[in-house]
mmCIF file of C-alpha atoms in Angstrom:
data_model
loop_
_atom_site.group_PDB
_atom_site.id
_atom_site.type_symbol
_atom_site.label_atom_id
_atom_site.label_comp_id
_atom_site.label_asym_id
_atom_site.label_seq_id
_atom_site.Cartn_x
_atom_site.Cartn_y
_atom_site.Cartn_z
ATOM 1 C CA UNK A 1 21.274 -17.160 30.407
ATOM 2 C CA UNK A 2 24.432 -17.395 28.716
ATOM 3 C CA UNK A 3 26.762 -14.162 27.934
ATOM 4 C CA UNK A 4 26.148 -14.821 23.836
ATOM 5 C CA UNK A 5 22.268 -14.281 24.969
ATOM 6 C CA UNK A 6 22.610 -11.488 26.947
ATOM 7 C CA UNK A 7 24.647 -9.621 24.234
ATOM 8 C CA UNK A 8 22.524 -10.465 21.497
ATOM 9 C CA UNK A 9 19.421 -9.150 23.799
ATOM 10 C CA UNK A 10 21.561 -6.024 24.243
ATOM 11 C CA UNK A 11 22.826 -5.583 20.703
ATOM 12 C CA UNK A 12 18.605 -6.056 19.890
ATOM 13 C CA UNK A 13 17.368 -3.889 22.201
ATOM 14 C CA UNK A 14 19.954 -1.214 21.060
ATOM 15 C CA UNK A 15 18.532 -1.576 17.519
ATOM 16 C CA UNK A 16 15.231 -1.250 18.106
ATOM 17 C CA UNK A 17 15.687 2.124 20.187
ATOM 18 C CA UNK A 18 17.546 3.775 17.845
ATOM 19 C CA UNK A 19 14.816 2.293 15.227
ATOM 20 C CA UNK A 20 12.186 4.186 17.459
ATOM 21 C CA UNK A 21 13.981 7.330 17.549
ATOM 22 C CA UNK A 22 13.622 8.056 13.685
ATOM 23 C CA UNK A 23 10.324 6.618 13.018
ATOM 24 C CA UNK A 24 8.418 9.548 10.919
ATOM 25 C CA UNK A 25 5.179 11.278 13.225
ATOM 26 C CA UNK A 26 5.991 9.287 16.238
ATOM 27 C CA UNK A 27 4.284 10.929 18.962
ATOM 28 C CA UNK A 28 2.282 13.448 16.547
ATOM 29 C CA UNK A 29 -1.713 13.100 16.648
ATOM 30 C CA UNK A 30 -2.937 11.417 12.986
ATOM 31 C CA UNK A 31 -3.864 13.897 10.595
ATOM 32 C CA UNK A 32 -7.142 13.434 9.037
ATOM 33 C CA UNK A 33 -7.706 14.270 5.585
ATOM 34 C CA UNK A 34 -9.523 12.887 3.044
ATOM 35 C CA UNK A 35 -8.046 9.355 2.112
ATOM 36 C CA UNK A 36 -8.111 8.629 5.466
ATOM 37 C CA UNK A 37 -11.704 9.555 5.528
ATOM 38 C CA UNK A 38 -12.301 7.252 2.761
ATOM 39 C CA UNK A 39 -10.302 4.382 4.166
ATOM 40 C CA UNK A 40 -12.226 1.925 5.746
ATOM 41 C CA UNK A 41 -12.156 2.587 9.335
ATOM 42 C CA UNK A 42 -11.007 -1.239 10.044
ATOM 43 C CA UNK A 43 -7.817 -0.531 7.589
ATOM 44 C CA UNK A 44 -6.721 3.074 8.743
ATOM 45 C CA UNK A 45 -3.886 1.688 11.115
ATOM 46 C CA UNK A 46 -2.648 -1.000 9.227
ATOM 47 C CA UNK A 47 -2.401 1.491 6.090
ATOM 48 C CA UNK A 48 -0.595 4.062 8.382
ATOM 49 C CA UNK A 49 1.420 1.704 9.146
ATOM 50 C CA UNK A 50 2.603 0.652 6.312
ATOM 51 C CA UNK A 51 2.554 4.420 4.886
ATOM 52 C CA UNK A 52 5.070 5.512 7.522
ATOM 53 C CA UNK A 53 6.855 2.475 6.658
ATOM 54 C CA UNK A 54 7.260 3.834 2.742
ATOM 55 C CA UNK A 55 5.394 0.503 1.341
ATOM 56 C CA UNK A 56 2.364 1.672 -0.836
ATOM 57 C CA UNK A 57 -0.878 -0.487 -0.542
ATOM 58 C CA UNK A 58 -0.976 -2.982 -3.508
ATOM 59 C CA UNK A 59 -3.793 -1.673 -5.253
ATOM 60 C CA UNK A 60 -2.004 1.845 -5.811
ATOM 61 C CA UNK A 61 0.494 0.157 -8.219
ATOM 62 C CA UNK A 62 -2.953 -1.155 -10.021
ATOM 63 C CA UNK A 63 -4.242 2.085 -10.470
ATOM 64 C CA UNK A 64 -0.894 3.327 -11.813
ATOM 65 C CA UNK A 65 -0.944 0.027 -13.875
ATOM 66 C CA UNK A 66 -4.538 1.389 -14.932
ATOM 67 C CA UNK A 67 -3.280 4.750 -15.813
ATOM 68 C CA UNK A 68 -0.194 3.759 -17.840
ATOM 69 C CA UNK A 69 -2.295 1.257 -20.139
ATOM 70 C CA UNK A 70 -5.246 4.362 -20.110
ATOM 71 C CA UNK A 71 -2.481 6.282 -21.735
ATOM 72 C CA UNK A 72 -0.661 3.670 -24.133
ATOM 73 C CA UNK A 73 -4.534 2.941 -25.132
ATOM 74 C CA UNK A 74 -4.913 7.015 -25.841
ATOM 75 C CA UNK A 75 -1.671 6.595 -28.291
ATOM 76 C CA UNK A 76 -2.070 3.496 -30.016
ATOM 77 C CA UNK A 77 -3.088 3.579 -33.486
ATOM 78 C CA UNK A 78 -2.620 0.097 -34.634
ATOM 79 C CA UNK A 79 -6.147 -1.489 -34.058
ATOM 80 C CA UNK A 80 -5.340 -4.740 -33.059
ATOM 81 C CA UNK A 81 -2.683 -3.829 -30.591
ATOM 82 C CA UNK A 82 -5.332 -1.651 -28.966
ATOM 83 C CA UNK A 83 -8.002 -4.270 -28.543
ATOM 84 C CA UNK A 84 -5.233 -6.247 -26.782
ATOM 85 C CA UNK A 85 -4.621 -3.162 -24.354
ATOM 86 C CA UNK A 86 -8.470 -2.726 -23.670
ATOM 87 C CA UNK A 87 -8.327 -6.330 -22.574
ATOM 88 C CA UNK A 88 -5.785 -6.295 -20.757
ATOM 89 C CA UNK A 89 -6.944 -3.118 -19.579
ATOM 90 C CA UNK A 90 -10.475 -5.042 -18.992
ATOM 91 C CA UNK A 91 -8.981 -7.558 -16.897
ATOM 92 C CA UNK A 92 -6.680 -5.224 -14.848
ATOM 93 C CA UNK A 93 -9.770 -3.301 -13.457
ATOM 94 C CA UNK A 94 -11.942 -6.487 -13.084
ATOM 95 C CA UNK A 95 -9.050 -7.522 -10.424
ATOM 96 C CA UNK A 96 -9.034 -3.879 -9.225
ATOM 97 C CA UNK A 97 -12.445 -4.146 -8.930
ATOM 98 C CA UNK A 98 -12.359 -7.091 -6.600
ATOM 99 C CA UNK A 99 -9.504 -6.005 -4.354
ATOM 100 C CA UNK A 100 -11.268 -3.203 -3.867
ATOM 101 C CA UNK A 101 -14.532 -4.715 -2.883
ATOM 102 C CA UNK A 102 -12.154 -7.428 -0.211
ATOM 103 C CA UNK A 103 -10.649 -3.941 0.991
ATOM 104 C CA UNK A 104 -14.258 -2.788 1.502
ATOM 105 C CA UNK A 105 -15.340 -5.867 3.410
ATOM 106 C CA UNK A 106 -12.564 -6.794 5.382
ATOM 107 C CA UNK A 107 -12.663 -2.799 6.857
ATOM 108 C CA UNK A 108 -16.162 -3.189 7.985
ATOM 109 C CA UNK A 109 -15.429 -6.498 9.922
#
């Protein structure tokens, strides 16, 4: 193995030990509460994982999708503008919807 190999195993191994040092409830035991209760027991790890990691499921962003449209809905006035939003709105749960039911299947597999 050439030098160039041996420092660029050095230089990676470095990086991932100081990685290790700060990762967030290393060592800790998993607290249980409810969402993890709720989370298919299939998915808890991988959506721990990417939890500690700071990177939301997908399907959060949906619901907050859901919730902002809920709201411009609640405000609207103009009629036709709101039958867009309730279609949109429609379609935006009918995708939630299925993600949700993949989410459920793929956690009992």
């Amino acid at each position: 193995m050439s030098t160039l190999e041996q420092e660029i195993e050095r230089r990676i191994a470095r990086e991932v030990a100081a990685w290790q040092k700060q990762v967030k409830g290393k060592g800790e035991p998993t607290k249980i509460d409810e969402g993890w209760l709720q989370t298919p027991e299939g998915l808890r790890m991988p959506f721990r994982v990417l939890k500690n990691a700071g990177i939301p499921p997908q399907e959060i962003e949906l619901f907050n999708q859901r919730a902002r449209l809920k709201e411009e809905i609640s405000n609207t006035q103009d009629t036709a503008l709101r039958t867009q939003l309730l279609k949109k709105l429609s379609a935006l749960e009918q995708v939630l919807a299925f993600r949700l039911e993949k989410l459920r299947q793929m956690g009992r597999g």
